Short mmCIF file of C-alpha atoms and ligand atoms in Angstrom, two decimals:
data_model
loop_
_atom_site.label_atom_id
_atom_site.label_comp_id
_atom_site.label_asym_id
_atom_site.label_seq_id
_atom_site.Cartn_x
_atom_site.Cartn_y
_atom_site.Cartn_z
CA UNK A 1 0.00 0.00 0.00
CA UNK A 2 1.68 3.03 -0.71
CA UNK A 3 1.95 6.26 1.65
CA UNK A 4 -1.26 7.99 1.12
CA UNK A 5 -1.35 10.49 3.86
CA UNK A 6 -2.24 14.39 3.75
CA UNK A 7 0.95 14.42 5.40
CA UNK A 8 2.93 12.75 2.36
CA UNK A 9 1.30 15.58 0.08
CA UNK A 10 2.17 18.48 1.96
CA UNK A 11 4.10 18.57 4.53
CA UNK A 12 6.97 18.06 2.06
CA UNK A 13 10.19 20.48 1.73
CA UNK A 14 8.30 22.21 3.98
CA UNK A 15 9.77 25.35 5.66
CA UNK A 16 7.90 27.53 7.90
CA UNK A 17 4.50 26.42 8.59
CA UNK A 18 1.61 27.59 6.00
CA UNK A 19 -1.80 28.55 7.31
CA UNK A 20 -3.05 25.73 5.04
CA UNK A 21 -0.16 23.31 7.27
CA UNK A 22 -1.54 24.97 10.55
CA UNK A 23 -5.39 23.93 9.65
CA UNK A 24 -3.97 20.44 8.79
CA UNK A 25 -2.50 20.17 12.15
CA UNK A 26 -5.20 21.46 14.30
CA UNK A 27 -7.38 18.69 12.43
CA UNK A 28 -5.33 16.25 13.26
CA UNK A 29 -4.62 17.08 17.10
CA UNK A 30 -8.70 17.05 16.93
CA UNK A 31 -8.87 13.87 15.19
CA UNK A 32 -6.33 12.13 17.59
CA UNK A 33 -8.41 13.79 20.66
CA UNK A 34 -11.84 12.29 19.22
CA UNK A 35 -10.32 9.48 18.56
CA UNK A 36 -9.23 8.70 22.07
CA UNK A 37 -13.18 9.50 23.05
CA UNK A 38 -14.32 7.19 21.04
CA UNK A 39 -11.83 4.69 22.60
CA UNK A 40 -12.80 5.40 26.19
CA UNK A 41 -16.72 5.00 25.29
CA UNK A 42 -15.60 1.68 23.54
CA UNK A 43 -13.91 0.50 26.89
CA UNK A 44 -16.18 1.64 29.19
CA UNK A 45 -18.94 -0.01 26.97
CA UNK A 46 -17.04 -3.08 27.70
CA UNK A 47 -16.12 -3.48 24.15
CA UNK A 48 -12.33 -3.55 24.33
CA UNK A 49 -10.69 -6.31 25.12
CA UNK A 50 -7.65 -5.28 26.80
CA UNK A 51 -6.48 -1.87 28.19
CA UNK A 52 -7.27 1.41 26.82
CA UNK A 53 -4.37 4.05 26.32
CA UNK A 54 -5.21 7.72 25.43
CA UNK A 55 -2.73 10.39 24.34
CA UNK A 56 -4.22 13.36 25.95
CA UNK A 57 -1.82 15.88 26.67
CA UNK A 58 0.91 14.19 24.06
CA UNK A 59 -1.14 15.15 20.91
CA UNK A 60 1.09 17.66 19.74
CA UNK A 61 4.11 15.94 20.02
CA UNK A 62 3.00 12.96 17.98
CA UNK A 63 0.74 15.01 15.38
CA UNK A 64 3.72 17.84 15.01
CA UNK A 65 6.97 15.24 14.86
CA UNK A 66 5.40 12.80 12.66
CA UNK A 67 4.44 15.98 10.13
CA UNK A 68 7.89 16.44 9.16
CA UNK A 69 8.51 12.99 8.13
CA UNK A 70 8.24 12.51 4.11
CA UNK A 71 7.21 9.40 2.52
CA UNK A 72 10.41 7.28 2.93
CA UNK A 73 11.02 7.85 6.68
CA UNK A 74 10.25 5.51 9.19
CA UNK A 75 7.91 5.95 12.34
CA UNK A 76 8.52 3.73 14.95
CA UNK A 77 5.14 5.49 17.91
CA UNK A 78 5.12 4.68 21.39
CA UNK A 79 1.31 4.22 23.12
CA UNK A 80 0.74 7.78 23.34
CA UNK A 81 1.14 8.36 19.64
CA UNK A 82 -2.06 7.90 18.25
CA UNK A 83 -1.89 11.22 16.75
CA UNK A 84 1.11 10.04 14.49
CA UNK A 85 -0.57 7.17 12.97
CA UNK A 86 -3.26 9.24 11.60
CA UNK A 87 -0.30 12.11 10.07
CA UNK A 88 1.08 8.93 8.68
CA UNK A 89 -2.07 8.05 6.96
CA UNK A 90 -3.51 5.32 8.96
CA UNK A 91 -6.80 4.47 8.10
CA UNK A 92 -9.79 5.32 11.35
CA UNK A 93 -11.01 1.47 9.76
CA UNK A 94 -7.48 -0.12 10.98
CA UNK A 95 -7.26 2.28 13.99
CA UNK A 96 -10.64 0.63 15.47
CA UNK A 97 -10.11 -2.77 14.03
CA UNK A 98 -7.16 -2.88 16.37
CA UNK A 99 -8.56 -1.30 19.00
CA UNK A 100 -11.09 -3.80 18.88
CA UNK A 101 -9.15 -6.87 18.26
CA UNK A 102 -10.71 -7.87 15.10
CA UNK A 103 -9.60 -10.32 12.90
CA UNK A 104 -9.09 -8.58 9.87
CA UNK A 105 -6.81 -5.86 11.83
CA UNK A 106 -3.26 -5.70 11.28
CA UNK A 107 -2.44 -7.67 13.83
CA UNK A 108 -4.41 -10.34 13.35
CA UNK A 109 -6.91 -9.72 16.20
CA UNK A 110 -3.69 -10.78 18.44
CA UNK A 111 -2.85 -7.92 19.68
CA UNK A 112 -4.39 -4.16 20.31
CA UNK A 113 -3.76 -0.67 20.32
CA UNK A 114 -0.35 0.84 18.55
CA UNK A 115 1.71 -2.98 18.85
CA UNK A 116 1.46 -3.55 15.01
CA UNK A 117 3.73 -2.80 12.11
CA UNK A 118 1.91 -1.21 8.51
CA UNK A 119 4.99 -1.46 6.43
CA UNK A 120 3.02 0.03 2.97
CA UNK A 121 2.57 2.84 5.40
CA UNK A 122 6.04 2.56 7.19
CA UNK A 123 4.97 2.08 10.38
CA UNK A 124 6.42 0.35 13.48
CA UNK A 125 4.58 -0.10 16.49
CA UNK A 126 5.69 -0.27 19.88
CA UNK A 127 6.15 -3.46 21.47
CA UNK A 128 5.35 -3.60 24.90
CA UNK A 129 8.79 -3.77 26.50
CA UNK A 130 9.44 -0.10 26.94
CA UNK A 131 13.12 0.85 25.32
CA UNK A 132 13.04 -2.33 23.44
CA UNK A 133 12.06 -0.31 20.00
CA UNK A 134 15.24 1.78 20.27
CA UNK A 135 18.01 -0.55 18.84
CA UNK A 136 15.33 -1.38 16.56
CA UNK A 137 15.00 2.05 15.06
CA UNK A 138 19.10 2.20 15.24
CA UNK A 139 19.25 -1.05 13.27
CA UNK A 140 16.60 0.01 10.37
CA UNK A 141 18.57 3.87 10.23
CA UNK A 142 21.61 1.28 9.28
CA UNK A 143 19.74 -0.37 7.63
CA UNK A 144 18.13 1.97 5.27
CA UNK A 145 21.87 3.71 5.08
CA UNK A 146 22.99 0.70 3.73
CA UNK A 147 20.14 0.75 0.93
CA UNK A 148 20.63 4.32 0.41
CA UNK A 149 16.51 5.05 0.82
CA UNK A 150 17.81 8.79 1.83
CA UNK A 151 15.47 7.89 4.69
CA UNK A 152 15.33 8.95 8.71
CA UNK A 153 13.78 6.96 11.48
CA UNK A 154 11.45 8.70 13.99
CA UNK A 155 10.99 6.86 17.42
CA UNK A 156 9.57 7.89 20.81
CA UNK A 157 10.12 6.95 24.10
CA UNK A 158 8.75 8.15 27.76
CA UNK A 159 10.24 9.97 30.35
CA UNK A 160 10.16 6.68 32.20
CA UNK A 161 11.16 4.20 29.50
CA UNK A 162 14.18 6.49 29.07
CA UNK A 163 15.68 5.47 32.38
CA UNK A 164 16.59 1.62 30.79
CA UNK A 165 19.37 0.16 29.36
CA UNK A 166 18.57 -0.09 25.75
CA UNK A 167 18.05 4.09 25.72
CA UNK A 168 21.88 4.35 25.99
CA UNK A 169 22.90 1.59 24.17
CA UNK A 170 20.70 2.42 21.20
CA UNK A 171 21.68 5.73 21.25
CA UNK A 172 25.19 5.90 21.52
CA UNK A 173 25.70 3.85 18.64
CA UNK A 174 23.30 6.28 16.65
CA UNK A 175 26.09 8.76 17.92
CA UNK A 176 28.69 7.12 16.73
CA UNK A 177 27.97 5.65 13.48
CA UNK A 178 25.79 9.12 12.65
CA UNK A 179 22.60 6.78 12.11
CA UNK A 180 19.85 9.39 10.41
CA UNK A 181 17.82 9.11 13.81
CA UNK A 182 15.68 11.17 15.80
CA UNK A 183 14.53 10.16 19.39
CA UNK A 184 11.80 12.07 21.16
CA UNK A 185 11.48 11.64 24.82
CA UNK A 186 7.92 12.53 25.58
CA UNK A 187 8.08 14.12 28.99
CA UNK A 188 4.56 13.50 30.56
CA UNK A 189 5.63 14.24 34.27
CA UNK A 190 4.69 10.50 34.85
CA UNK A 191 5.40 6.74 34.22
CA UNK A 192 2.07 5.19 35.34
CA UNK A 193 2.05 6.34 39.37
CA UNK A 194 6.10 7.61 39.42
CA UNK A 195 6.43 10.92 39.19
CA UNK A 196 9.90 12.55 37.41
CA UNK A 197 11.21 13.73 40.56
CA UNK A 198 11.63 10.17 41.49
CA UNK A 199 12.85 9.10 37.79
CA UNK A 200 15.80 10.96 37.10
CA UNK A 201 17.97 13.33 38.92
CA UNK A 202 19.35 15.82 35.59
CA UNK A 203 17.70 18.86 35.31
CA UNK A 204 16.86 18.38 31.46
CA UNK A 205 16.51 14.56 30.11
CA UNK A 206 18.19 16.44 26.86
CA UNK A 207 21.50 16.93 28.53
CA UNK A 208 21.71 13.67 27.90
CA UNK A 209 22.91 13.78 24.64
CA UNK A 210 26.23 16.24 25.21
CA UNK A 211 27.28 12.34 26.61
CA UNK A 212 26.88 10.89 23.03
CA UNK A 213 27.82 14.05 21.73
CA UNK A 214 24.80 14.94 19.61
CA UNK A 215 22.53 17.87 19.89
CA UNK A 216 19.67 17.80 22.94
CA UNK A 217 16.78 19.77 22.36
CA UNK A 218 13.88 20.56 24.78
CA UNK A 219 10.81 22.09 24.36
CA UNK A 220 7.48 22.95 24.87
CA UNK A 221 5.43 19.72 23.86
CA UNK A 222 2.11 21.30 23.88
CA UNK A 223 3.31 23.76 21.03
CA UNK A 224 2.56 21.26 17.99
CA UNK A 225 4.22 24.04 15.46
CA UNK A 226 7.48 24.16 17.53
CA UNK A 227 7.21 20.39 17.90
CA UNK A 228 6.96 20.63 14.30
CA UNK A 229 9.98 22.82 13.37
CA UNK A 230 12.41 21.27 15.84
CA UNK A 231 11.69 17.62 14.52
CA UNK A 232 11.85 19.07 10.87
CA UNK A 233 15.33 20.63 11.56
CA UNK A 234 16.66 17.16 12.96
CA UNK A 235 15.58 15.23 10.29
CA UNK A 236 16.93 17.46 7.86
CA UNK A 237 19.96 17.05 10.27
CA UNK A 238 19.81 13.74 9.52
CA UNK A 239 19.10 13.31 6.35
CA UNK A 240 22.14 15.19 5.23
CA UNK A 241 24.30 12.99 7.19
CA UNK A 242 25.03 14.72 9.94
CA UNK A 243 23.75 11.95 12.98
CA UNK A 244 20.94 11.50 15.20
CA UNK A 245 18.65 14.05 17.47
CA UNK A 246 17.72 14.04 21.11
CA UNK A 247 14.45 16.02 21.85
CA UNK A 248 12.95 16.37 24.64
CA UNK A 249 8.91 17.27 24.53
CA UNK A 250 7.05 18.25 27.68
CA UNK A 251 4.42 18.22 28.53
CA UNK A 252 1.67 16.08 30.55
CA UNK A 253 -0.28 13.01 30.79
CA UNK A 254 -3.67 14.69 31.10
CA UNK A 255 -5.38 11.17 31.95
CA UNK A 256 -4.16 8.02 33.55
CA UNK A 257 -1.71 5.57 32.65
CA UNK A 258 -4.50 3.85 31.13
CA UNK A 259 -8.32 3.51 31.29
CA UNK A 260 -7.98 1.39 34.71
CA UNK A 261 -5.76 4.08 36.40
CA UNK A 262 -8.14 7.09 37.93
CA UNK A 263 -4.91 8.77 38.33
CA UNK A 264 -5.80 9.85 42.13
CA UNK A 265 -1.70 10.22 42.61
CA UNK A 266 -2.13 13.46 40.53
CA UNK A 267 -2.33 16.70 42.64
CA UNK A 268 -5.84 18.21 40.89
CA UNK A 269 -3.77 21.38 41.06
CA UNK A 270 -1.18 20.46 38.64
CA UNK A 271 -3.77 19.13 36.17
CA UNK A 272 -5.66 22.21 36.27
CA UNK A 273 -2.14 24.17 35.29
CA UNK A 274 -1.93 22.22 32.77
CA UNK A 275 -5.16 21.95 31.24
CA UNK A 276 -4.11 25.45 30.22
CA UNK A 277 -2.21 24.52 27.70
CA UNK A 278 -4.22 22.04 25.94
CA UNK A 279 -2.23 21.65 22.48
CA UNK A 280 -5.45 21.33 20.79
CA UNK A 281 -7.49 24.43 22.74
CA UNK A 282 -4.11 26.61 22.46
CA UNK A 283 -3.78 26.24 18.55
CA UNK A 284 -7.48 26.67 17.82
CA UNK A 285 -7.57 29.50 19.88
CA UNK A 286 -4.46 30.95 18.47
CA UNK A 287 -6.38 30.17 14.57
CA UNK A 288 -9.42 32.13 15.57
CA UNK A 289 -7.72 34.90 16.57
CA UNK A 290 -5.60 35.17 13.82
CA UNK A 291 -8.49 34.20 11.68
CA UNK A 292 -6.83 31.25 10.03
CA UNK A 293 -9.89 29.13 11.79
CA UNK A 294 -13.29 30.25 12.14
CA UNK A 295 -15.75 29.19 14.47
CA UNK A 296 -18.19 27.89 11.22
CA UNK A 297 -15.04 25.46 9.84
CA UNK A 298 -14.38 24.32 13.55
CA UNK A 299 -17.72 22.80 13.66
CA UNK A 300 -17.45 21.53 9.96
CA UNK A 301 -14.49 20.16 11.44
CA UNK A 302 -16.12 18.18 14.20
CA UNK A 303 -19.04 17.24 12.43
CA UNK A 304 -17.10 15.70 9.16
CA UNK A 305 -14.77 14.53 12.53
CA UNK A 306 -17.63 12.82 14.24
CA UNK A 307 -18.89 10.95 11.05
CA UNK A 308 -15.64 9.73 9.99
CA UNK A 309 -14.93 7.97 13.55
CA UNK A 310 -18.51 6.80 13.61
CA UNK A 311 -18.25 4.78 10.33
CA UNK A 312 -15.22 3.20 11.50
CA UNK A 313 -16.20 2.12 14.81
CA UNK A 314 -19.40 0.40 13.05
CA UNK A 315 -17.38 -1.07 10.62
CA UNK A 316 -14.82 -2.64 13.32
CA UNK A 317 -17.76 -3.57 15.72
CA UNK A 318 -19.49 -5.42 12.70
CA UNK A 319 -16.18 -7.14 12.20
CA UNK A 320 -15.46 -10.80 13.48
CA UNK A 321 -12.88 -12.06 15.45
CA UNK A 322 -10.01 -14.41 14.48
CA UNK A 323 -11.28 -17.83 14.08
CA UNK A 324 -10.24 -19.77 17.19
CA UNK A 325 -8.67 -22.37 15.59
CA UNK A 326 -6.12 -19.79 13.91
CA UNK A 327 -5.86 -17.46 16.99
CA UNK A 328 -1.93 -19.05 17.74
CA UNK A 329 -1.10 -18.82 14.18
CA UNK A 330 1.89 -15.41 13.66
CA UNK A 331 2.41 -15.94 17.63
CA UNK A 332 5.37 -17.97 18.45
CA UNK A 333 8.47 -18.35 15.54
CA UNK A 334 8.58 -20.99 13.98
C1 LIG B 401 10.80 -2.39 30.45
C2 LIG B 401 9.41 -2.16 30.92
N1 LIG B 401 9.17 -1.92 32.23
C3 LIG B 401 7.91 -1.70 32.68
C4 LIG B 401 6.85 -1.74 31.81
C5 LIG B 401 5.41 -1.49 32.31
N2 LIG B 401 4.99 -0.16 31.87
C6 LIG B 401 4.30 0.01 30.73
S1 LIG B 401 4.02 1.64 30.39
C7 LIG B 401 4.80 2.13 31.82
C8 LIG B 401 4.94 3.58 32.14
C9 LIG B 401 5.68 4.29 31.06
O1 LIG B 401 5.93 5.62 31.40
P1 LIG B 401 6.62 6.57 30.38
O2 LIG B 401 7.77 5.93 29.74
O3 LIG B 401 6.86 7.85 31.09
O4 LIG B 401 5.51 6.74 29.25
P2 LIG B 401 4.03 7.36 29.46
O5 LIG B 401 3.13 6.18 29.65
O6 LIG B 401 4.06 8.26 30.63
O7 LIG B 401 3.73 8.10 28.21
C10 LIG B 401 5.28 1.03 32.52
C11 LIG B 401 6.00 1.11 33.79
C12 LIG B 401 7.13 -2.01 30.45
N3 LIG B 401 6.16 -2.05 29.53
N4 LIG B 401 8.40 -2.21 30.02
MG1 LIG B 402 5.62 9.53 31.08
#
């Protein structure tokens, strides 16, 4: 299946950000945020199978990274990333289909949310082991050197997942063989219940990379242009041959770890801080008031929005299940 995505059409050679890019992106951090509704109702109607994982707060991270991939790059989310697998062109059908563990999904039915690979649409999902994806995106950026694709690799990982092993190992070798990578530490405040302070004792998880000696970058995560512009400037970085990116995005984890976590070990007062800088409320206010957006097209938006989701959740729901007797099948290597 080739790469399809409004992304793919656009956002390429790209400089600064057009008004016509800024709509794009505010439709996709809305798209992402409905998206994660329409999960929750699913779970809480009891029609998910396993957990439910939301990106709230993290929108404009994954939305404004994955828009300055092009076509050839490779996207390797994390669970909060939803919002890059729709940049990338992922259908709302195969969203829900794994959501719901269908059989027709791209897994199979054997697996939900983001753990799945689209290679027509170069996508790598996370597995579950957090880190684990990181020589994995060093290996394809060698890789795809060695075929000369002229591509970059885009992977994520949490402030918590960046406290194991496979963060520095991946990374340093990046560093040293100048692997075309970019590594984005979303910075949520929280792994599940542990908050940073009891994570990681730098002041900035980017100083990390003056030990590899490659640029560190941090920056405001809820900002999906500067997300945007920082993550197009490393993978130009790395496209010419110049080595791999640290960024560091922060922002927050606006809901629990997952749909079984009330998140009750979040002081209310921090969440209300940062509900203030909702990536999606903060561009769509900043488009109405520079009259990019206007109230009429913000409710075309959610209606066309609405409809969209709607079909695809039907569709999924109407979907079977694997077959029983094929469930193992794809499980274990041969
Ligand atoms: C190596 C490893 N340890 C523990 C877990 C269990 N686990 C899954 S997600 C998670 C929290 C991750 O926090 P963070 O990396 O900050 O990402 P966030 O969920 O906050 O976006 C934990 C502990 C895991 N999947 N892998
Ligand atoms: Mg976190």
């Amino acid at each position: 299946m080739p790469v399809t995505s409004e992304q793919a059409k656009t956002a390429r050679g790209a400089g600064a950000l057009s008004s016509a890019d800024r709509l794009k992106l505010y439709r996709f951090l809305r798209l992402a945020r409905e998206c994660d509704n329409a999960i929750l109702r699913l779970y809480r109607q009891g029609k998910i199978v396993g957990g439910a994982y939301t990106g709230y707060g993290n929108e404009a991270t994954a939305v404004g990274s994955a828009y300055a991939l092009e076509p050839q790059d490779y996207l390797l989310p994390m669970h909060r990333d939803l919002g890059a697998h729709l940049v990338r062109g992922q259908s709302l059908r195969h969203i829900f289909l794994q959501q719901l563990a269908r059989g027709e999904s791209l897994t199979g039915g054997r697996d939900g949310t983001g753990h799945y690979a689209d290679p027509g649409l170069k996508i790598y999902g996370n597995v579950s082991h957090l880190a684990a994806m990181i020589p994995v995106a060093v290996g394809m950026a060698l890789a795809s050197r060695m075929k000369k694709e002229n591509a970059v690799v885009l992977n994520y990982i949490g402030d918590g997942g960046c406290n194991v092993g496979e963060f520095h190992e991946g990374l340093n070798m990046a560093a040293v063989m100048r692997l075309p990578l970019i590594l984005i530490i979303e910075n949520n405040q929280f792994a599940y219940s542990t908050p940073n302070s009891r994570q990681f004792f730098c002041q900035k998880l980017s100083d990390r990379a003056l030990g590899y000696g490659i640029p560190g970058v941090t920056i405001d995560g809820t900002d999906v242009a500067k997300v945007y512009e920082t993550t197009r400037a490393a993978v130009d970085r790395a496209r010419s041959g110049e080595g791999p990116t640290l960024i560091e995005s922060i922002t927050m984890r606006m809901h629990g770890h997952s749909a079984a976590d009330d998140a009750s070990y979040v002081p209310k007062e921090m969440l209300e801080q940062w509900k203030k800088k909702d990536p999606l409320e903060k561009l769509e206010r900043m488009l109405l008031s520079e009259r990019i957006l206007t109230e009429a097209k913000r409710d075309e938006f959610a209606v066309s929005i609405a409809a969209e989701i709607e079909e695809a959740v039907t569709y999924a729901l109407e979907a079977p299940y694997p077959a029983p007797d094929d469930a193992l099948e794809g499980v274990y290597a041969p």
